[in-house]
Short mmCIF file of C-alpha atoms in Angstrom, two decimals:
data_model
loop_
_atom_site.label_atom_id
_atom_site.label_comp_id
_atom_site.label_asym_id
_atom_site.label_seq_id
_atom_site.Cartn_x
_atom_site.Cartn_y
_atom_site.Cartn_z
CA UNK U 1 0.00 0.00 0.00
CA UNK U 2 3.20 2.46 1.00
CA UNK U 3 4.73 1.40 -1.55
CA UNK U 4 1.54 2.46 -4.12
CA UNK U 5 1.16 5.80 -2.82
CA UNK U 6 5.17 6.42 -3.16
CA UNK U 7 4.50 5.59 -6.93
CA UNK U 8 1.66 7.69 -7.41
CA UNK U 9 3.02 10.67 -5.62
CA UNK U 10 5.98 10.23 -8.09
CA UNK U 11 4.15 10.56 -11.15
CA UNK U 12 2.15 13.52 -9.79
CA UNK U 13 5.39 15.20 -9.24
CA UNK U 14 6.75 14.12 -12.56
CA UNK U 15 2.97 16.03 -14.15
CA UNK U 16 3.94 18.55 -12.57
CA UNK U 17 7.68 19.11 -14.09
CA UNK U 18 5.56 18.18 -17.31
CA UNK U 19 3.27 21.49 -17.10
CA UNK U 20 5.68 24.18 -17.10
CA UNK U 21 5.37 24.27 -20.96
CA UNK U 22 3.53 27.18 -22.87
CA UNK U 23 2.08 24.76 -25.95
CA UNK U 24 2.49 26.72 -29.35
CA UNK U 25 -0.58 26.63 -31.17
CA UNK U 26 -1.55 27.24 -34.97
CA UNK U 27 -4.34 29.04 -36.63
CA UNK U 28 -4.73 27.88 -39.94
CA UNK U 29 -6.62 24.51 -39.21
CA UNK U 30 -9.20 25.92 -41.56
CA UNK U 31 -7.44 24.88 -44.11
CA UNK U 32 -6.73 21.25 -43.82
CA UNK U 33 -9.28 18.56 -43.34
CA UNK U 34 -8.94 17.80 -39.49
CA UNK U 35 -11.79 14.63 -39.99
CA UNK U 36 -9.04 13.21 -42.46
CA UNK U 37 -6.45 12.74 -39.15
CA UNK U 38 -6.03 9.36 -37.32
CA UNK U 39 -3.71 7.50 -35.58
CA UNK U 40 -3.90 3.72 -33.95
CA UNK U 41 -2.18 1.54 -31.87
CA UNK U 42 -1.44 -1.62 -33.44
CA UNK U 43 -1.44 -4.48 -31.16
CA UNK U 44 1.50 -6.20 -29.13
CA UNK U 45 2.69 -8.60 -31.15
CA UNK U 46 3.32 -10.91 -27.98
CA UNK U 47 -0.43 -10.28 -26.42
CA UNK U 48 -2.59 -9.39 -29.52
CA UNK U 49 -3.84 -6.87 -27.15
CA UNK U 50 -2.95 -2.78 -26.37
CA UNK U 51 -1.08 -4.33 -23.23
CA UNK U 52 2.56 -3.79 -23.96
CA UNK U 53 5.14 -5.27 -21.87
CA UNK U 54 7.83 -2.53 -20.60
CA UNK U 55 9.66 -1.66 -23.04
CA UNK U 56 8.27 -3.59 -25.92
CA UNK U 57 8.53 -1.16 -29.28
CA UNK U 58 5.00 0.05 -29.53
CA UNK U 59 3.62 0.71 -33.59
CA UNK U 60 1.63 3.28 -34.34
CA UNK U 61 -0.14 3.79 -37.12
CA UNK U 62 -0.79 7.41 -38.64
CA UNK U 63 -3.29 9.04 -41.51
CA UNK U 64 -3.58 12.19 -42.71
CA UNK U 65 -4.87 14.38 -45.75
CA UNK U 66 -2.33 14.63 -48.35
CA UNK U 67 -1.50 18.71 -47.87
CA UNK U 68 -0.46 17.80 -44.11
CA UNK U 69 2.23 19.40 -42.51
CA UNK U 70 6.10 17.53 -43.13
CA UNK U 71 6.24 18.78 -39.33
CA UNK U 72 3.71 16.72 -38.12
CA UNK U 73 4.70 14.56 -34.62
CA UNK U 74 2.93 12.04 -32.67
CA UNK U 75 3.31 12.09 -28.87
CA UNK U 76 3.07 9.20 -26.02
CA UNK U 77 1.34 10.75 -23.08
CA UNK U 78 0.17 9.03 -19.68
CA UNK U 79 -3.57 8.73 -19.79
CA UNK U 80 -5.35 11.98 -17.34
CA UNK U 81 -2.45 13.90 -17.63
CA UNK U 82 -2.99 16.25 -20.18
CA UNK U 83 -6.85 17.59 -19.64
CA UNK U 84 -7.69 18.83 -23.11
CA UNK U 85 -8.24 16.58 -26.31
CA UNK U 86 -7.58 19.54 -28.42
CA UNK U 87 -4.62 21.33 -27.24
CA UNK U 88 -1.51 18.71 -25.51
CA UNK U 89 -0.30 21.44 -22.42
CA UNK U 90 2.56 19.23 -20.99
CA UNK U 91 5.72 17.94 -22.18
CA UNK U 92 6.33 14.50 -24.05
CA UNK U 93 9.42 14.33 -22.12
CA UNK U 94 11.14 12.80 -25.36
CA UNK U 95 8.56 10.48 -25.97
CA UNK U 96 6.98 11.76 -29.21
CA UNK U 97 8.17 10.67 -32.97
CA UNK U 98 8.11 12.71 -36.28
CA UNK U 99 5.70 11.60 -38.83
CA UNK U 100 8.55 12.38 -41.32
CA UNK U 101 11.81 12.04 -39.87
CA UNK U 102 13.47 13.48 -42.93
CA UNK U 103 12.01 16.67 -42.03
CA UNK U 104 13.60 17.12 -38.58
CA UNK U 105 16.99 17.45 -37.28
CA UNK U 106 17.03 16.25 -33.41
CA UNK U 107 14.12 18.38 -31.86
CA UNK U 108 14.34 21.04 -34.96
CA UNK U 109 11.98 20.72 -37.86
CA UNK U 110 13.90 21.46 -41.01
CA UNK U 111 11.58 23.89 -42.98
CA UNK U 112 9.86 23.20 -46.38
CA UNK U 113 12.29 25.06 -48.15
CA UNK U 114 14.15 21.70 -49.32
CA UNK U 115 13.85 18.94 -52.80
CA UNK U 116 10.83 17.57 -52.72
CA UNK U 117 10.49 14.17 -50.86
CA UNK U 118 8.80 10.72 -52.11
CA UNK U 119 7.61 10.62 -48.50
CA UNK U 120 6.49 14.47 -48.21
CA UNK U 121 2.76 13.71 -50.10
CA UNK U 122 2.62 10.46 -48.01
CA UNK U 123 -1.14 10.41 -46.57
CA UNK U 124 -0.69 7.26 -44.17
CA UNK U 125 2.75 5.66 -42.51
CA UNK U 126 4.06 3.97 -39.05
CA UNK U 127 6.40 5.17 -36.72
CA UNK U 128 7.96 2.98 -33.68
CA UNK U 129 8.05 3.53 -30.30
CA UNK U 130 11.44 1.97 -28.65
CA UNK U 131 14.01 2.77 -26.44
CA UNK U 132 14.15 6.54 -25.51
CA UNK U 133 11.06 7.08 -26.55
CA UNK U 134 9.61 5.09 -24.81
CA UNK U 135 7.72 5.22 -21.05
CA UNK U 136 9.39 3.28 -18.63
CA UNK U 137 6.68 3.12 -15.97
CA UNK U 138 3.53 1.16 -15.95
CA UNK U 139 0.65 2.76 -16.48
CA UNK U 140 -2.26 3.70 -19.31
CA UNK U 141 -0.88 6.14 -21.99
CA UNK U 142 -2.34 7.63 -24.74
CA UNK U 143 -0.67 8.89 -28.38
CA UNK U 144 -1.55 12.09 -29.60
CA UNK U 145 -1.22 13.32 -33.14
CA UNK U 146 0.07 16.80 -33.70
CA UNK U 147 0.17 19.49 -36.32
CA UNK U 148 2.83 21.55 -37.66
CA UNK U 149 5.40 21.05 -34.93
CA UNK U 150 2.96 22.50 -32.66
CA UNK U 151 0.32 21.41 -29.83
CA UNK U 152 -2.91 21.23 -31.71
CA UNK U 153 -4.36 17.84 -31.19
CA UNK U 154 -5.82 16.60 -34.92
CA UNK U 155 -6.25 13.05 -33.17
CA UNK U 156 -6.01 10.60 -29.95
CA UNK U 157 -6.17 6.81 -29.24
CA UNK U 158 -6.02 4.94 -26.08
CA UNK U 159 -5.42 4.08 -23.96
CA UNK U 160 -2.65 1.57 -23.86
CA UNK U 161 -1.42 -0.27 -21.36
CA UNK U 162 2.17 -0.76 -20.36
CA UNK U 163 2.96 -3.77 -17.61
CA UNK U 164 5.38 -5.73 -15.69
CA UNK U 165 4.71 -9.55 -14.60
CA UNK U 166 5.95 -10.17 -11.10
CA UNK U 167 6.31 -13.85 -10.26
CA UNK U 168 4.49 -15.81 -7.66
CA UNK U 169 7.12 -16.58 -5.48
CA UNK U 170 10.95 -15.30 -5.64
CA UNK U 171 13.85 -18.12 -6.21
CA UNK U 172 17.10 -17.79 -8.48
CA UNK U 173 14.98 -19.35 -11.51
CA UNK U 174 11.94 -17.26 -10.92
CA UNK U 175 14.06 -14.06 -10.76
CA UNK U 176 16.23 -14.94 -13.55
CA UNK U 177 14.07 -15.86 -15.80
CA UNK U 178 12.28 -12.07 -15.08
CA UNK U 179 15.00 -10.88 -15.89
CA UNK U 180 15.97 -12.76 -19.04
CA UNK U 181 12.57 -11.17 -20.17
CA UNK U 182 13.59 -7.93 -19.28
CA UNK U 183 16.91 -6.78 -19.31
CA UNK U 184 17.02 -7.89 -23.39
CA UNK U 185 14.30 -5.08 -23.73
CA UNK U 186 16.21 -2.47 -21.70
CA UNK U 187 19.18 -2.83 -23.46
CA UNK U 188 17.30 -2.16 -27.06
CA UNK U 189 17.42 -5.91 -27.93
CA UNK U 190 20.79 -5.72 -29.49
CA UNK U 191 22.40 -8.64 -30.51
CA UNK U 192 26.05 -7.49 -29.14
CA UNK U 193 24.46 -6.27 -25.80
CA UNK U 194 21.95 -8.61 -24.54
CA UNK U 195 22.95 -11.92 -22.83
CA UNK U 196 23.75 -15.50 -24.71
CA UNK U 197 21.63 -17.34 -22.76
CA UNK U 198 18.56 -15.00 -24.03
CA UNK U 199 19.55 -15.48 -27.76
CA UNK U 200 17.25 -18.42 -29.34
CA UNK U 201 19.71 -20.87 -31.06
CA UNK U 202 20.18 -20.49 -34.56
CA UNK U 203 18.83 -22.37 -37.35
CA UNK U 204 21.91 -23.71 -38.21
CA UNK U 205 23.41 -24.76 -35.04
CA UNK U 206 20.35 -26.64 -34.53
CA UNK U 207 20.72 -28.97 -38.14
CA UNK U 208 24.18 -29.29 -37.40
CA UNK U 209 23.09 -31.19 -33.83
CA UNK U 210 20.74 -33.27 -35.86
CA UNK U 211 22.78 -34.40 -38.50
CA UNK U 212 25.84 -36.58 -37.36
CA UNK U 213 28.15 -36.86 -40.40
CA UNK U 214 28.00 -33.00 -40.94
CA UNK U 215 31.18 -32.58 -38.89
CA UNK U 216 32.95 -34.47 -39.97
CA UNK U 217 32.49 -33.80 -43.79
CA UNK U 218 33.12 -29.80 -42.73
CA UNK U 219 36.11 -31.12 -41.52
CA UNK U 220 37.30 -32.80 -45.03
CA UNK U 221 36.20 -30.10 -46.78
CA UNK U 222 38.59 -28.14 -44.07
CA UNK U 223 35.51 -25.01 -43.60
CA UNK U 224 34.77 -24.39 -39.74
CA UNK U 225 30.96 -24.73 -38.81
CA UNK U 226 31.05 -23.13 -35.57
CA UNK U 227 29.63 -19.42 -36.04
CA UNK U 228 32.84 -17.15 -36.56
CA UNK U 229 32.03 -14.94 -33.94
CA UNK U 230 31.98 -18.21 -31.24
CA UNK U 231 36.03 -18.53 -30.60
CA UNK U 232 34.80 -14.70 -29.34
CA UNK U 233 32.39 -15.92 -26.57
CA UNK U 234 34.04 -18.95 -25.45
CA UNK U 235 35.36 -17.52 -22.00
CA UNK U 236 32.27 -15.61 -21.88
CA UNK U 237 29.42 -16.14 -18.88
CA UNK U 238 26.05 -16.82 -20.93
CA UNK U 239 24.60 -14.66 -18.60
CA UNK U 240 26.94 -11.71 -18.98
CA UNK U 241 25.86 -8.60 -21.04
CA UNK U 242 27.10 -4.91 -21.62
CA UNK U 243 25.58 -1.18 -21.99
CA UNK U 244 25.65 1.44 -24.69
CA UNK U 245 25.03 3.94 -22.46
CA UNK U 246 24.24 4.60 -18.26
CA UNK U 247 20.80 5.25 -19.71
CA UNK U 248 20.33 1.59 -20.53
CA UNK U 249 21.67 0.73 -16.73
CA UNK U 250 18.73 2.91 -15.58
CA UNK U 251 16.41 1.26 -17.42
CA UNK U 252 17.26 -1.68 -15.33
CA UNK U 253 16.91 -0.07 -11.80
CA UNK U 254 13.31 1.09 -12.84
CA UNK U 255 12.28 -2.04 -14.18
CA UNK U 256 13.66 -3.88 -11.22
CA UNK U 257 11.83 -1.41 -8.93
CA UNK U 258 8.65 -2.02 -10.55
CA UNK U 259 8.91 -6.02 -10.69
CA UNK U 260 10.65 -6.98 -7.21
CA UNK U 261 10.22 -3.52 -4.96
CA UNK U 262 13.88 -3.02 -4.84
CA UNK U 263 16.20 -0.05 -5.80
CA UNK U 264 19.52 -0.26 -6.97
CA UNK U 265 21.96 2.68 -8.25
CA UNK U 266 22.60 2.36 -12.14
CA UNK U 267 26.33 1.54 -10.90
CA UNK U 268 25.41 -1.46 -8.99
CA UNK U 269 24.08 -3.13 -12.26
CA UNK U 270 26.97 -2.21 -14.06
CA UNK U 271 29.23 -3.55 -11.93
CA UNK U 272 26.81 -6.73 -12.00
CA UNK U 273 26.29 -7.20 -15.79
CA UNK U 274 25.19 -10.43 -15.33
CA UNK U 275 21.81 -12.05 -14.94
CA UNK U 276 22.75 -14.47 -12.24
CA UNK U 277 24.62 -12.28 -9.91
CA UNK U 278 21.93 -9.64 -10.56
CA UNK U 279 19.23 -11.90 -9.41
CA UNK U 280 21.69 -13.08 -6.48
CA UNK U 281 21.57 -9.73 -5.38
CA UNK U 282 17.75 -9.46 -5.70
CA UNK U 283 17.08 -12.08 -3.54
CA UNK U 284 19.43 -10.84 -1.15
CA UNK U 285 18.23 -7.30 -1.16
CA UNK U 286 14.39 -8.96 -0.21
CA UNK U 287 15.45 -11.03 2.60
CA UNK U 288 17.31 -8.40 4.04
CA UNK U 289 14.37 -6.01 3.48
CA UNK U 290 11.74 -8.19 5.04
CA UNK U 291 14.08 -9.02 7.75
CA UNK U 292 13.97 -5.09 8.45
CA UNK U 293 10.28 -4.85 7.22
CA UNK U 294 8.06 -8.09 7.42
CA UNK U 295 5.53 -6.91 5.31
CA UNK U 296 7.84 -6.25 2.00
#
């Protein structure tokens, strides 16, 4: 129950931060066909559903008349927090996406003053939510279609829902295997990054198990079947992986805070990078915490 209200008077504080923004409006909507605007969320492709695990990449789909503005941007907002459907009054806090990324630079649309693009007269398109622009907190959100680079709200839909599964009781496999779910989608599921023991074995390694004389006859024929990059990983702990960035690390604590109620400094998973020491540590970190606390 504390630990509900802690999370709730977080995201209050973080709406707050969110409103100090004066929204930049336009006033030539007369002149585009606002009932022409929608966006969707397409379905998880793990659920079928608008439920989203954290940090699964969530699709979006976009239309729009065919004059619409190249600045165009689609923002992912937590559901209550902005109170108008027509004007978005917060930040996106970096979670928004161009509807034509050739048009911006960073946070800077690029003007129409430049060659025409194959894309520019585009009336429908997708853009992906992942990584940074992502939420990562649970919740209901809502996307938000903008025009022009400004606030004015030509469509909604939501909500969506983003969740965590916590496991039924906590043991090295249960926790593990969390985080084998997790950690892969915190570190932007990229192949040089996320553990070995999350990677599903390849096609080929799996024939070459099944079929007894193939070693042998890559051995006459003098070719290696092994996967080039293997003589790479041999000392390395299946469970091991690496970070890109401290951001990535963070992603981590908060997931970890919002599956197993514990917080950790970005530093202490570094210095981890490893599934099972980092659900060593978890278990630890609960014991000692309902030793001190018997209700945790």
């Amino acid at each position: 129950m504390i630990s509900e209200v802690v999370q709730d008077t977080k995201i209050l504080i973080q709406q707050s931060r969110q409103r100090l923004v004066i929204p930049r409006v336009a006033s030539d909507l007369s002149s585009y066909e606002t009932d022409k605007y929608r966006v969707s969320i397409l379905p998880s492709p793990s659920s079928g559903t608008s439920s989203f695990y954290l940090g699964e990449p969530i699709t979006v789909k976009w239309q729009a008349p065919r004059n619409h503005s190249p600045k165009d941007w689609i923002g992912l907002y937590r559901v209550g927090a902005n109170k108008s459907t027509l004007v978005t009054k917060i930040s996106s806090l970096g979670m928004w996406l161009p509807v034509h990324g050739e048009e911006w630079d960073g946070d800077v649309p690029l003007g129409l003053d430049r060659p025409p693009s194959p894309h520019r007269d585009s009336d429908s398109g997708y853009v992906t939510f992942k990584g940074n622009t992502l939420p990562w907190l649970v919740g209901k959100y809502e996307v938000r279609y903008h025009h022009d680079g400004k606030y004015n709200v030509m469509h909604l839909d939501g909500p969506l829902e983003i969740h965590v599964d916590q496991p039924d009781h906590l043991d090295l496999s249960t926790v593990r295997q969390s985080l084998m779910r997790i950690v892969p989608l915190c570190l932007d599921s990229d192949p040089s990054l996320i553990p070995l023991s999350c990677k599903a074995p390849t096609s080929s390694s799996t024939e070459a198990g099944s079929h007894d004389s193939l070693p042998e006859a890559s051995a006459a024929n003098g070719s290696d079947i092994n996967n080039p990059d293997d003589s790479e990983t041999e000392d390395r702990d299946p469970d091991d992986f690496s970070f890109w960035s401290e951001r990535q690390a963070k992603r981590i604590c908060m997931a970890i805070k919002q599956i197993f109620d514990v917080e950790y400094a970005p530093e202490v998973v570094v210095a981890d990078a490893n599934l099972t020491a980092l659900a060593n540590r978890i278990l630890l970190s609960k014991e000692i915490l309902t030793t001190l606390d018997p209700n945790k």
